[in-house]
XYZ file of C-alpha atoms in Angstrom:
34
model
C -6.684 2.768 1.767
C -7.892 -0.715 0.882
C -5.773 -3.706 -0.219
C -7.875 -3.755 -3.412
C -6.477 -0.326 -4.299
C -2.966 -1.662 -3.744
C -3.721 -4.640 -5.996
C -4.886 -2.281 -8.746
C -1.630 -0.331 -8.430
C 0.382 -3.536 -8.632
C -1.502 -4.719 -11.707
C -1.029 -1.363 -13.431
C 2.742 -1.872 -13.275
C 3.578 1.143 -11.099
C 6.128 -0.761 -9.029
C 7.706 2.262 -7.338
C 4.318 3.807 -6.607
C 3.050 0.463 -5.335
C 6.029 0.101 -2.985
C 5.492 3.634 -1.716
C 1.811 3.039 -0.964
C 2.568 -0.367 0.548
C 5.080 1.256 2.903
C 2.529 3.906 3.911
C -0.173 1.270 4.352
C 2.105 -0.876 6.544
C 3.062 2.184 8.596
C -0.609 2.976 9.212
C -1.138 -0.653 10.236
C 1.657 -0.373 12.804
C 0.275 2.888 14.194
C -3.252 1.468 14.490
C -2.111 -1.730 16.225
C -0.443 0.186 19.067
């Protein structure tokens, strides 16, 4: 999932959806950095 996709979600006004995907994206980041 690319940051560009997250930006598109943010611009489309889906705040709840954006927060959900951002949380998932951050979680994946944490898992990968271990």
